[in-house]
Amino acid sequence: MNKYIYIGITTVIILALGASWTIKKAGLSHSLKNIKQVPNFSLINQNGDSFTEKKLKNKISILDFMFTNCPGPCPIMSNNMSELYKSYGNVDQVQFISITVDPENDNTSQLKKYAESYGVYDERWQFLTSDIEKIKTLKQEGFMLYAGELPQAHAIKFILIDEKGNIRQYYDGTDDASMAVLRKDINLLLKEFKRIET
């Protein structure tokens, strides 16, 4: 066998074994630690109703920051959130929250149109707004995400929050592999939550 072909085949095998080990290692070592408690907040949803941190209790929440006119990552993030929203359509314990970082343009009417464009007609996916200073403070101090140069420089993270209002993990809201891990973690929290309930 040509030595270059042998080297090529050997390299492929080593890389494949390495990738398999990495995936298994990630699956075994991945844990959902309590990062911090979500602070008190009060925002307004797309229907003009108040939404506070109390509505995180007894729900597993997936939260992101976005804005409706975003030309960059927001459509990808909203599409990924929409897929999750549809996947967990029959699971009352899971809810989705999108907070605008452009409240000057994203009033309740605009957020409602945006929600409807993604097929949202129930309370499982909330689109929230407030004044910009309140949003900046919540984003930076509450969720530990950069809050300068909004709306353009918003984070692309999805944040997983447990039924007690604890932040458990951050995910890249534009990445398919990260979304797969998020689904796994949602299911893990659901299993824990249901075990506590029974």
PDB file of N, CA and C in Angstrom, residues 94-165:
ATOM      1  N   VAL A  94     -42.850  24.184  29.625  1.00  0.00           N
ATOM      2  CA  VAL A  94     -41.780  24.872  28.893  1.00  0.00           C
ATOM      3  C   VAL A  94     -42.326  26.148  28.260  1.00  0.00           C
ATOM      4  N   GLN A  95     -41.604  27.262  28.470  1.00  0.00           N
ATOM      5  CA  GLN A  95     -42.009  28.529  27.859  1.00  0.00           C
ATOM      6  C   GLN A  95     -40.798  29.221  27.229  1.00  0.00           C
ATOM      7  N   PHE A  96     -41.068  30.174  26.354  1.00  0.00           N
ATOM      8  CA  PHE A  96     -40.035  30.868  25.599  1.00  0.00           C
ATOM      9  C   PHE A  96     -40.216  32.371  25.757  1.00  0.00           C
ATOM     10  N   ILE A  97     -39.095  33.070  25.901  1.00  0.00           N
ATOM     11  CA  ILE A  97     -39.131  34.506  26.184  1.00  0.00           C
ATOM     12  C   ILE A  97     -38.107  35.214  25.302  1.00  0.00           C
ATOM     13  N   SER A  98     -38.564  36.201  24.533  1.00  0.00           N
ATOM     14  CA  SER A  98     -37.668  37.031  23.733  1.00  0.00           C
ATOM     15  C   SER A  98     -37.823  38.475  24.184  1.00  0.00           C
ATOM     16  N   ILE A  99     -36.707  39.090  24.570  1.00  0.00           N
ATOM     17  CA  ILE A  99     -36.716  40.471  25.051  1.00  0.00           C
ATOM     18  C   ILE A  99     -36.073  41.360  24.002  1.00  0.00           C
ATOM     19  N   THR A 100     -36.789  42.374  23.552  1.00  0.00           N
ATOM     20  CA  THR A 100     -36.224  43.267  22.542  1.00  0.00           C
ATOM     21  C   THR A 100     -35.148  44.167  23.139  1.00  0.00           C
ATOM     22  N   VAL A 101     -34.117  44.440  22.344  1.00  0.00           N
ATOM     23  CA  VAL A 101     -33.082  45.402  22.744  1.00  0.00           C
ATOM     24  C   VAL A 101     -33.244  46.697  21.948  1.00  0.00           C
ATOM     25  N   ASP A 102     -34.386  46.826  21.278  1.00  0.00           N
ATOM     26  CA  ASP A 102     -34.698  48.026  20.490  1.00  0.00           C
ATOM     27  C   ASP A 102     -36.112  48.506  20.818  1.00  0.00           C
ATOM     28  N   PRO A 103     -36.349  48.877  22.083  1.00  0.00           N
ATOM     29  CA  PRO A 103     -37.712  49.224  22.494  1.00  0.00           C
ATOM     30  C   PRO A 103     -38.273  50.461  21.798  1.00  0.00           C
ATOM     31  N   GLU A 104     -37.391  51.312  21.275  1.00  0.00           N
ATOM     32  CA  GLU A 104     -37.862  52.509  20.579  1.00  0.00           C
ATOM     33  C   GLU A 104     -38.698  52.132  19.356  1.00  0.00           C
ATOM     34  N   ASN A 105     -38.317  51.067  18.688  1.00  0.00           N
ATOM     35  CA  ASN A 105     -39.051  50.601  17.508  1.00  0.00           C
ATOM     36  C   ASN A 105     -39.957  49.412  17.803  1.00  0.00           C
ATOM     37  N   ASP A 106     -39.558  48.593  18.762  1.00  0.00           N
ATOM     38  CA  ASP A 106     -40.326  47.383  19.071  1.00  0.00           C
ATOM     39  C   ASP A 106     -41.335  47.647  20.181  1.00  0.00           C
ATOM     40  N   ASN A 107     -42.403  48.355  19.833  1.00  0.00           N
ATOM     41  CA  ASN A 107     -43.498  48.535  20.790  1.00  0.00           C
ATOM     42  C   ASN A 107     -44.335  47.265  20.821  1.00  0.00           C
ATOM     43  N   THR A 108     -45.360  47.255  21.628  1.00  0.00           N
ATOM     44  CA  THR A 108     -46.167  46.034  21.778  1.00  0.00           C
ATOM     45  C   THR A 108     -46.822  45.620  20.465  1.00  0.00           C
ATOM     46  N   SER A 109     -47.250  46.593  19.674  1.00  0.00           N
ATOM     47  CA  SER A 109     -47.891  46.293  18.388  1.00  0.00           C
ATOM     48  C   SER A 109     -46.915  45.608  17.439  1.00  0.00           C
ATOM     49  N   GLN A 110     -45.692  46.134  17.376  1.00  0.00           N
ATOM     50  CA  GLN A 110     -44.669  45.541  16.515  1.00  0.00           C
ATOM     51  C   GLN A 110     -44.294  44.143  16.991  1.00  0.00           C
ATOM     52  N   LEU A 111     -44.177  43.980  18.292  1.00  0.00           N
ATOM     53  CA  LEU A 111     -43.841  42.661  18.839  1.00  0.00           C
ATOM     54  C   LEU A 111     -44.952  41.650  18.577  1.00  0.00           C
ATOM     55  N   LYS A 112     -46.192  42.108  18.629  1.00  0.00           N
ATOM     56  CA  LYS A 112     -47.313  41.197  18.356  1.00  0.00           C
ATOM     57  C   LYS A 112     -47.291  40.740  16.902  1.00  0.00           C
ATOM     58  N   LYS A 113     -47.009  41.662  15.987  1.00  0.00           N
ATOM     59  CA  LYS A 113     -46.902  41.284  14.570  1.00  0.00           C
ATOM     60  C   LYS A 113     -45.769  40.285  14.362  1.00  0.00           C
ATOM     61  N   TYR A 114     -44.659  40.552  15.030  1.00  0.00           N
ATOM     62  CA  TYR A 114     -43.501  39.661  14.922  1.00  0.00           C
ATOM     63  C   TYR A 114     -43.842  38.277  15.468  1.00  0.00           C
ATOM     64  N   ALA A 115     -44.514  38.241  16.608  1.00  0.00           N
ATOM     65  CA  ALA A 115     -44.934  36.968  17.204  1.00  0.00           C
ATOM     66  C   ALA A 115     -45.828  36.194  16.248  1.00  0.00           C
ATOM     67  N   GLU A 116     -46.793  36.876  15.667  1.00  0.00           N
ATOM     68  CA  GLU A 116     -47.732  36.229  14.744  1.00  0.00           C
ATOM     69  C   GLU A 116     -47.027  35.720  13.493  1.00  0.00           C
ATOM     70  N   SER A 117     -45.967  36.419  13.072  1.00  0.00           N
ATOM     71  CA  SER A 117     -45.220  35.970  11.887  1.00  0.00           C
ATOM     72  C   SER A 117     -44.527  34.631  12.137  1.00  0.00           C
ATOM     73  N   TYR A 118     -44.339  34.291  13.415  1.00  0.00           N
ATOM     74  CA  TYR A 118     -43.754  32.996  13.775  1.00  0.00           C
ATOM     75  C   TYR A 118     -44.814  32.015  14.291  1.00  0.00           C
ATOM     76  N   GLY A 119     -46.066  32.350  14.059  1.00  0.00           N
ATOM     77  CA  GLY A 119     -47.151  31.440  14.428  1.00  0.00           C
ATOM     78  C   GLY A 119     -47.449  31.381  15.906  1.00  0.00           C
ATOM     79  N   VAL A 120     -47.160  32.468  16.628  1.00  0.00           N
ATOM     80  CA  VAL A 120     -47.370  32.490  18.082  1.00  0.00           C
ATOM     81  C   VAL A 120     -48.714  33.137  18.394  1.00  0.00           C
ATOM     82  N   TYR A 121     -49.620  32.329  18.938  1.00  0.00           N
ATOM     83  CA  TYR A 121     -50.946  32.839  19.302  1.00  0.00           C
ATOM     84  C   TYR A 121     -51.330  32.444  20.726  1.00  0.00           C
ATOM     85  N   ASP A 122     -50.348  31.984  21.495  1.00  0.00           N
ATOM     86  CA  ASP A 122     -50.634  31.606  22.878  1.00  0.00           C
ATOM     87  C   ASP A 122     -49.585  32.222  23.795  1.00  0.00           C
ATOM     88  N   GLU A 123     -49.619  31.875  25.072  1.00  0.00           N
ATOM     89  CA  GLU A 123     -48.731  32.491  26.055  1.00  0.00           C
ATOM     90  C   GLU A 123     -47.420  31.738  26.243  1.00  0.00           C
ATOM     91  N   ARG A 124     -47.181  30.718  25.450  1.00  0.00           N
ATOM     92  CA  ARG A 124     -45.955  29.934  25.638  1.00  0.00           C
ATOM     93  C   ARG A 124     -44.707  30.658  25.145  1.00  0.00           C
ATOM     94  N   TRP A 125     -44.889  31.656  24.261  1.00  0.00           N
ATOM     95  CA  TRP A 125     -43.739  32.445  23.802  1.00  0.00           C
ATOM     96  C   TRP A 125     -44.069  33.913  23.999  1.00  0.00           C
ATOM     97  N   GLN A 126     -43.375  34.527  24.948  1.00  0.00           N
ATOM     98  CA  GLN A 126     -43.595  35.919  25.306  1.00  0.00           C
ATOM     99  C   GLN A 126     -42.548  36.813  24.629  1.00  0.00           C
ATOM    100  N   PHE A 127     -42.997  37.933  24.089  1.00  0.00           N
ATOM    101  CA  PHE A 127     -42.103  38.941  23.510  1.00  0.00           C
ATOM    102  C   PHE A 127     -42.214  40.184  24.388  1.00  0.00           C
ATOM    103  N   LEU A 128     -41.090  40.567  25.013  1.00  0.00           N
ATOM    104  CA  LEU A 128     -41.142  41.572  26.066  1.00  0.00           C
ATOM    105  C   LEU A 128     -40.394  42.856  25.699  1.00  0.00           C
ATOM    106  N   THR A 129     -40.881  43.959  26.251  1.00  0.00           N
ATOM    107  CA  THR A 129     -40.246  45.253  26.041  1.00  0.00           C
ATOM    108  C   THR A 129     -40.347  46.096  27.301  1.00  0.00           C
ATOM    109  N   SER A 130     -39.585  47.186  27.319  1.00  0.00           N
ATOM    110  CA  SER A 130     -39.605  48.163  28.397  1.00  0.00           C
ATOM    111  C   SER A 130     -38.773  49.344  27.913  1.00  0.00           C
ATOM    112  N   ASP A 131     -38.348  50.227  28.823  1.00  0.00           N
ATOM    113  CA  ASP A 131     -37.437  51.288  28.395  1.00  0.00           C
ATOM    114  C   ASP A 131     -36.020  50.725  28.295  1.00  0.00           C
ATOM    115  N   ILE A 132     -35.201  51.359  27.482  1.00  0.00           N
ATOM    116  CA  ILE A 132     -33.889  50.816  27.150  1.00  0.00           C
ATOM    117  C   ILE A 132     -32.979  50.670  28.366  1.00  0.00           C
ATOM    118  N   GLU A 133     -33.033  51.584  29.303  1.00  0.00           N
ATOM    119  CA  GLU A 133     -32.158  51.494  30.479  1.00  0.00           C
ATOM    120  C   GLU A 133     -32.495  50.287  31.334  1.00  0.00           C
ATOM    121  N   LYS A 134     -33.770  50.009  31.471  1.00  0.00           N
ATOM    122  CA  LYS A 134     -34.195  48.838  32.246  1.00  0.00           C
ATOM    123  C   LYS A 134     -33.733  47.548  31.560  1.00  0.00           C
ATOM    124  N   ILE A 135     -33.839  47.529  30.228  1.00  0.00           N
ATOM    125  CA  ILE A 135     -33.405  46.350  29.473  1.00  0.00           C
ATOM    126  C   ILE A 135     -31.893  46.166  29.568  1.00  0.00           C
ATOM    127  N   LYS A 136     -31.150  47.258  29.452  1.00  0.00           N
ATOM    128  CA  LYS A 136     -29.688  47.179  29.573  1.00  0.00           C
ATOM    129  C   LYS A 136     -29.278  46.612  30.931  1.00  0.00           C
ATOM    130  N   THR A 137     -29.892  47.126  31.986  1.00  0.00           N
ATOM    131  CA  THR A 137     -29.564  46.668  33.335  1.00  0.00           C
ATOM    132  C   THR A 137     -29.888  45.187  33.501  1.00  0.00           C
ATOM    133  N   LEU A 138     -31.049  44.780  33.019  1.00  0.00           N
ATOM    134  CA  LEU A 138     -31.448  43.377  33.127  1.00  0.00           C
ATOM    135  C   LEU A 138     -30.495  42.490  32.337  1.00  0.00           C
ATOM    136  N   LYS A 139     -30.144  42.925  31.153  1.00  0.00           N
ATOM    137  CA  LYS A 139     -29.261  42.132  30.289  1.00  0.00           C
ATOM    138  C   LYS A 139     -27.872  41.975  30.903  1.00  0.00           C
ATOM    139  N   GLN A 140     -27.308  43.080  31.353  1.00  0.00           N
ATOM    140  CA  GLN A 140     -25.935  43.060  31.834  1.00  0.00           C
ATOM    141  C   GLN A 140     -25.821  42.530  33.262  1.00  0.00           C
ATOM    142  N   GLU A 141     -26.621  43.056  34.157  1.00  0.00           N
ATOM    143  CA  GLU A 141     -26.502  42.659  35.559  1.00  0.00           C
ATOM    144  C   GLU A 141     -27.300  41.383  35.871  1.00  0.00           C
ATOM    145  N   GLY A 142     -28.455  41.260  35.228  1.00  0.00           N
ATOM    146  CA  GLY A 142     -29.295  40.101  35.497  1.00  0.00           C
ATOM    147  C   GLY A 142     -28.850  38.840  34.791  1.00  0.00           C
ATOM    148  N   PHE A 143     -28.435  39.001  33.513  1.00  0.00           N
ATOM    149  CA  PHE A 143     -28.085  37.825  32.710  1.00  0.00           C
ATOM    150  C   PHE A 143     -26.617  37.786  32.308  1.00  0.00           C
ATOM    151  N   MET A 144     -25.829  38.755  32.801  1.00  0.00           N
ATOM    152  CA  MET A 144     -24.378  38.771  32.602  1.00  0.00           C
ATOM    153  C   MET A 144     -23.977  38.755  31.120  1.00  0.00           C
ATOM    154  N   LEU A 145     -24.710  39.520  30.319  1.00  0.00           N
ATOM    155  CA  LEU A 145     -24.417  39.633  28.892  1.00  0.00           C
ATOM    156  C   LEU A 145     -24.105  41.090  28.554  1.00  0.00           C
ATOM    157  N   TYR A 146     -23.236  41.294  27.588  1.00  0.00           N
ATOM    158  CA  TYR A 146     -22.837  42.634  27.179  1.00  0.00           C
ATOM    159  C   TYR A 146     -24.063  43.442  26.763  1.00  0.00           C
ATOM    160  N   ALA A 147     -24.136  44.697  27.237  1.00  0.00           N
ATOM    161  CA  ALA A 147     -25.315  45.519  26.964  1.00  0.00           C
ATOM    162  C   ALA A 147     -24.957  46.879  26.375  1.00  0.00           C
ATOM    163  N   GLY A 148     -23.753  47.018  25.839  1.00  0.00           N
ATOM    164  CA  GLY A 148     -23.373  48.261  25.178  1.00  0.00           C
ATOM    165  C   GLY A 148     -23.747  48.231  23.705  1.00  0.00           C
ATOM    166  N   GLU A 149     -23.860  49.388  23.114  1.00  0.00           N
ATOM    167  CA  GLU A 149     -24.098  49.521  21.670  1.00  0.00           C
ATOM    168  C   GLU A 149     -25.332  48.754  21.195  1.00  0.00           C
ATOM    169  N   LEU A 150     -26.377  48.845  21.967  1.00  0.00           N
ATOM    170  CA  LEU A 150     -27.624  48.207  21.551  1.00  0.00           C
ATOM    171  C   LEU A 150     -28.330  49.099  20.517  1.00  0.00           C
ATOM    172  N   PRO A 151     -29.076  48.550  19.568  1.00  0.00           N
ATOM    173  CA  PRO A 151     -29.438  47.127  19.497  1.00  0.00           C
ATOM    174  C   PRO A 151     -28.447  46.237  18.745  1.00  0.00           C
ATOM    175  N   GLN A 152     -27.534  46.812  17.947  1.00  0.00           N
ATOM    176  CA  GLN A 152     -26.700  45.982  17.081  1.00  0.00           C
ATOM    177  C   GLN A 152     -25.843  44.967  17.834  1.00  0.00           C
ATOM    178  N   ALA A 153     -25.233  45.374  18.936  1.00  0.00           N
ATOM    179  CA  ALA A 153     -24.277  44.508  19.625  1.00  0.00           C
ATOM    180  C   ALA A 153     -24.939  43.638  20.687  1.00  0.00           C
ATOM    181  N   HIS A 154     -26.099  43.100  20.385  1.00  0.00           N
ATOM    182  CA  HIS A 154     -26.761  42.233  21.368  1.00  0.00           C
ATOM    183  C   HIS A 154     -26.158  40.826  21.315  1.00  0.00           C
ATOM    184  N   ALA A 155     -26.329  40.077  22.368  1.00  0.00           N
ATOM    185  CA  ALA A 155     -25.782  38.721  22.445  1.00  0.00           C
ATOM    186  C   ALA A 155     -26.616  37.761  21.606  1.00  0.00           C
ATOM    187  N   ILE A 156     -25.987  36.682  21.163  1.00  0.00           N
ATOM    188  CA  ILE A 156     -26.700  35.660  20.381  1.00  0.00           C
ATOM    189  C   ILE A 156     -26.969  34.414  21.239  1.00  0.00           C
ATOM    190  N   LYS A 157     -27.004  34.604  22.530  1.00  0.00           N
ATOM    191  CA  LYS A 157     -27.175  33.474  23.452  1.00  0.00           C
ATOM    192  C   LYS A 157     -28.636  33.160  23.730  1.00  0.00           C
ATOM    193  N   PHE A 158     -28.920  31.857  23.854  1.00  0.00           N
ATOM    194  CA  PHE A 158     -30.151  31.381  24.462  1.00  0.00           C
ATOM    195  C   PHE A 158     -29.795  31.019  25.905  1.00  0.00           C
ATOM    196  N   ILE A 159     -30.668  31.379  26.816  1.00  0.00           N
ATOM    197  CA  ILE A 159     -30.412  31.153  28.236  1.00  0.00           C
ATOM    198  C   ILE A 159     -31.447  30.175  28.779  1.00  0.00           C
ATOM    199  N   LEU A 160     -30.980  29.097  29.379  1.00  0.00           N
ATOM    200  CA  LEU A 160     -31.872  28.095  29.962  1.00  0.00           C
ATOM    201  C   LEU A 160     -32.067  28.406  31.439  1.00  0.00           C
ATOM    202  N   ILE A 161     -33.326  28.534  31.844  1.00  0.00           N
ATOM    203  CA  ILE A 161     -33.689  28.884  33.222  1.00  0.00           C
ATOM    204  C   ILE A 161     -34.578  27.783  33.781  1.00  0.00           C
ATOM    205  N   ASP A 162     -34.268  27.326  34.986  1.00  0.00           N
ATOM    206  CA  ASP A 162     -35.053  26.224  35.553  1.00  0.00           C
ATOM    207  C   ASP A 162     -36.328  26.727  36.236  1.00  0.00           C
ATOM    208  N   GLU A 163     -37.073  25.792  36.789  1.00  0.00           N
ATOM    209  CA  GLU A 163     -38.388  26.102  37.353  1.00  0.00           C
ATOM    210  C   GLU A 163     -38.330  26.923  38.631  1.00  0.00           C
ATOM    211  N   LYS A 164     -37.134  27.095  39.183  1.00  0.00           N
ATOM    212  CA  LYS A 164     -36.960  27.927  40.369  1.00  0.00           C
ATOM    213  C   LYS A 164     -36.432  29.321  40.023  1.00  0.00           C
ATOM    214  N   GLY A 165     -36.245  29.583  38.731  1.00  0.00           N
ATOM    215  CA  GLY A 165     -35.736  30.886  38.306  1.00  0.00           C
ATOM    216  C   GLY A 165     -34.227  30.990  38.327  1.00  0.00           C
TER     217      GLY A 165
END
